[in-house]
Amino acid sequence: TCFDYFFKLREDILMSINVAELFQDNQRRNEILKTLVINDIKIIKACDGQAELSVEITESMLNVHEKIHGGVLFTIADSTAGACAVSLGKKVVTLNANINFIKANPTGKVISKGRVVHKGRSTVVVDVNTYDYTTDALLSTSSFTMFVLGEYF
């Protein structure tokens, strides 16, 4: 499946690891994926420069108009961009980002889908869209330039 990766643990051992488990484990240890700043973000898929994340919107994530706060959409998009880059073995931080809010959504579940459009030595560019999970309505489009700090594998 898409989640299966070969991750070099030592020079003499290559071991197949589920990438979703790797992300969750390393997030807990604060080593690889530090992008999940909202506890409820779930990694659905992360491989080959593509990622899908989801989050269940809670009341605390709404703005004064009782719609999803733009910062929440930005955060899940940023987390998705990071997951895309990490799935390629890149240690990254966000260098630049642009987001366009398309539609306000009151509540429910949001899914974010991203893909790497440029993979360089010093930068990775990722396009990310967020959608309403139930209706598939487009909520935002964004582009992230990630600065490469190094490699994981």
CSV table of C-alpha atoms in Angstrom, one decimal:
chain,number,residue,atom,x,y,z
A,1,THR,CA,0.0,0.0,0.0
A,2,CYS,CA,0.9,3.6,-0.2
A,3,PHE,CA,1.8,3.7,3.5
A,4,ASP,CA,4.6,1.1,3.2
A,5,TYR,CA,8.0,2.7,3.0
A,6,PHE,CA,11.5,1.4,3.5
A,7,PHE,CA,13.1,3.4,6.2
A,8,LYS,CA,16.8,3.1,6.8
A,9,LEU,CA,17.2,2.4,10.6
A,10,ARG,CA,20.9,1.4,10.4
A,11,GLU,CA,23.4,1.0,7.6
A,12,ASP,CA,23.0,-2.8,7.7
A,13,ILE,CA,19.2,-3.0,8.2
A,14,LEU,CA,16.3,-1.8,6.0
A,15,MET,CA,12.9,-2.3,7.6
A,16,SER,CA,9.4,-1.7,6.2
A,17,ILE,CA,7.5,0.7,8.4
A,18,ASN,CA,3.9,2.0,8.1
A,19,VAL,CA,4.4,5.8,7.5
A,20,ALA,CA,1.3,6.8,9.5
A,21,GLU,CA,2.6,4.9,12.5
A,22,LEU,CA,6.1,6.5,12.0
A,23,PHE,CA,4.5,10.0,11.9
A,24,GLN,CA,2.4,9.3,15.0
A,25,ASP,CA,5.3,7.7,16.9
A,26,ASN,CA,7.8,10.5,16.0
A,27,GLN,CA,5.2,13.2,16.7
A,28,ARG,CA,4.9,11.9,20.2
A,29,ARG,CA,8.7,12.0,20.6
A,30,ASN,CA,8.9,15.4,18.9
A,31,GLU,CA,11.4,14.2,16.3
A,32,ILE,CA,10.0,14.2,12.8
A,33,LEU,CA,6.5,15.6,12.4
A,34,LYS,CA,6.1,18.6,14.7
A,35,THR,CA,3.4,20.1,12.5
A,36,LEU,CA,0.3,18.6,14.2
A,37,VAL,CA,-0.3,21.6,16.5
A,38,ILE,CA,-4.0,20.8,16.7
A,39,ASN,CA,-4.4,17.6,18.7
A,40,ASP,CA,-7.3,16.3,16.7
A,41,ILE,CA,-5.6,16.4,13.3
A,42,LYS,CA,-5.4,12.8,11.8
A,43,ILE,CA,-3.1,11.7,9.1
A,44,ILE,CA,-5.1,9.7,6.5
A,45,LYS,CA,-2.3,9.2,4.0
A,46,ALA,CA,1.2,10.4,3.5
A,47,CYS,CA,3.4,9.0,0.8
A,48,ASP,CA,5.4,9.9,-2.4
A,49,GLY,CA,5.0,13.6,-1.8
A,50,GLN,CA,1.3,13.5,-1.2
A,51,ALA,CA,-0.7,13.7,2.0
A,52,GLU,CA,-4.3,13.8,3.3
A,53,LEU,CA,-5.1,15.0,6.8
A,54,SER,CA,-8.5,15.5,8.5
A,55,VAL,CA,-9.8,17.3,11.6
A,56,GLU,CA,-13.1,17.2,13.3
A,57,ILE,CA,-14.2,20.9,13.9
A,58,THR,CA,-15.0,21.7,17.5
A,59,GLU,CA,-16.8,24.7,18.9
A,60,SER,CA,-13.5,26.2,20.0
A,61,MET,CA,-12.3,26.3,16.3
A,62,LEU,CA,-15.1,28.6,15.2
A,63,ASN,CA,-14.9,32.4,14.8
A,64,VAL,CA,-17.3,35.0,16.0
A,65,HIS,CA,-19.6,34.2,13.0
A,66,GLU,CA,-19.7,30.5,14.0
A,67,LYS,CA,-17.7,29.5,10.9
A,68,ILE,CA,-14.4,27.6,10.9
A,69,HIS,CA,-11.7,30.1,11.8
A,70,GLY,CA,-9.3,30.8,8.9
A,71,GLY,CA,-6.4,30.0,11.2
A,72,VAL,CA,-7.7,26.5,11.7
A,73,LEU,CA,-7.8,26.0,7.9
A,74,PHE,CA,-4.4,27.5,7.6
A,75,THR,CA,-3.0,25.2,10.3
A,76,ILE,CA,-4.3,22.0,8.7
A,77,ALA,CA,-3.0,23.1,5.3
A,78,ASP,CA,0.4,23.8,6.8
A,79,SER,CA,0.4,20.5,8.6
A,80,THR,CA,-0.5,18.8,5.3
A,81,ALA,CA,2.3,20.6,3.4
A,82,GLY,CA,4.8,19.4,6.1
A,83,ALA,CA,3.5,15.8,5.9
A,84,CYS,CA,3.9,15.9,2.1
A,85,ALA,CA,7.6,16.9,2.5
A,86,VAL,CA,8.3,14.5,5.3
A,87,SER,CA,6.8,11.7,3.2
A,88,LEU,CA,9.8,12.3,0.9
A,89,GLY,CA,12.2,12.2,3.7
A,90,LYS,CA,12.8,15.9,4.0
A,91,LYS,CA,13.2,17.8,7.3
A,92,VAL,CA,11.4,21.1,6.6
A,93,VAL,CA,10.0,24.3,8.1
A,94,THR,CA,7.6,26.6,6.4
A,95,LEU,CA,9.4,29.4,4.5
A,96,ASN,CA,6.5,31.0,2.8
A,97,ALA,CA,2.7,30.4,2.5
A,98,ASN,CA,-0.3,31.8,0.6
A,99,ILE,CA,-3.9,30.8,1.3
A,100,ASN,CA,-7.1,31.8,-0.4
A,101,PHE,CA,-10.3,31.2,1.6
A,102,ILE,CA,-13.0,30.1,-0.8
A,103,LYS,CA,-16.0,29.2,1.3
A,104,ALA,CA,-17.0,29.5,5.0
A,105,ASN,CA,-18.0,26.3,6.6
A,106,PRO,CA,-19.9,26.2,9.9
A,107,THR,CA,-18.9,22.8,11.4
A,108,GLY,CA,-18.2,19.2,10.7
A,109,LYS,CA,-15.1,17.5,9.4
A,110,VAL,CA,-12.4,19.0,7.2
A,111,ILE,CA,-10.1,17.1,4.9
A,112,SER,CA,-6.9,18.6,3.5
A,113,LYS,CA,-5.1,17.2,0.4
A,114,GLY,CA,-1.6,18.2,-0.7
A,115,ARG,CA,1.0,17.3,-3.2
A,116,VAL,CA,4.6,18.3,-3.8
A,117,VAL,CA,4.9,20.3,-7.1
A,118,HIS,CA,8.7,21.0,-6.7
A,119,LYS,CA,11.3,19.0,-4.8
A,120,GLY,CA,14.6,20.7,-4.7
A,121,ARG,CA,17.7,20.5,-2.5
A,122,SER,CA,16.9,23.6,-0.5
A,123,THR,CA,13.1,24.0,-1.0
A,124,VAL,CA,10.0,21.9,-1.5
A,125,VAL,CA,6.8,23.6,-2.9
A,126,VAL,CA,3.5,22.0,-1.9
A,127,ASP,CA,-0.1,22.8,-3.2
A,128,VAL,CA,-2.8,22.1,-0.6
A,129,ASN,CA,-6.6,22.3,-0.8
A,130,THR,CA,-9.0,21.9,2.1
A,131,TYR,CA,-12.5,20.5,1.6
A,132,ASP,CA,-15.7,19.9,3.6
A,133,TYR,CA,-15.6,16.1,4.3
A,134,THR,CA,-19.3,15.6,3.8
A,135,THR,CA,-20.0,17.8,0.8
A,136,ASP,CA,-16.5,17.9,-0.8
A,137,ALA,CA,-17.0,21.7,-1.1
A,138,LEU,CA,-13.7,23.5,-1.6
A,139,LEU,CA,-12.9,25.6,1.5
A,140,SER,CA,-9.4,26.9,0.7
A,141,THR,CA,-6.5,26.7,-1.7
A,142,SER,CA,-2.9,27.3,-0.7
A,143,SER,CA,0.7,27.0,-1.7
A,144,PHE,CA,3.6,26.4,0.7
A,145,THR,CA,7.3,26.8,0.2
A,146,MET,CA,9.1,24.6,2.7
A,147,PHE,CA,12.8,25.2,3.5
A,148,VAL,CA,14.8,21.9,3.6
A,149,LEU,CA,16.9,21.6,6.8
A,150,GLY,CA,18.1,18.1,6.0
A,151,GLU,CA,17.0,14.5,5.2
A,152,TYR,CA,15.4,11.8,7.3
A,153,PHE,CA,15.9,8.9,4.9
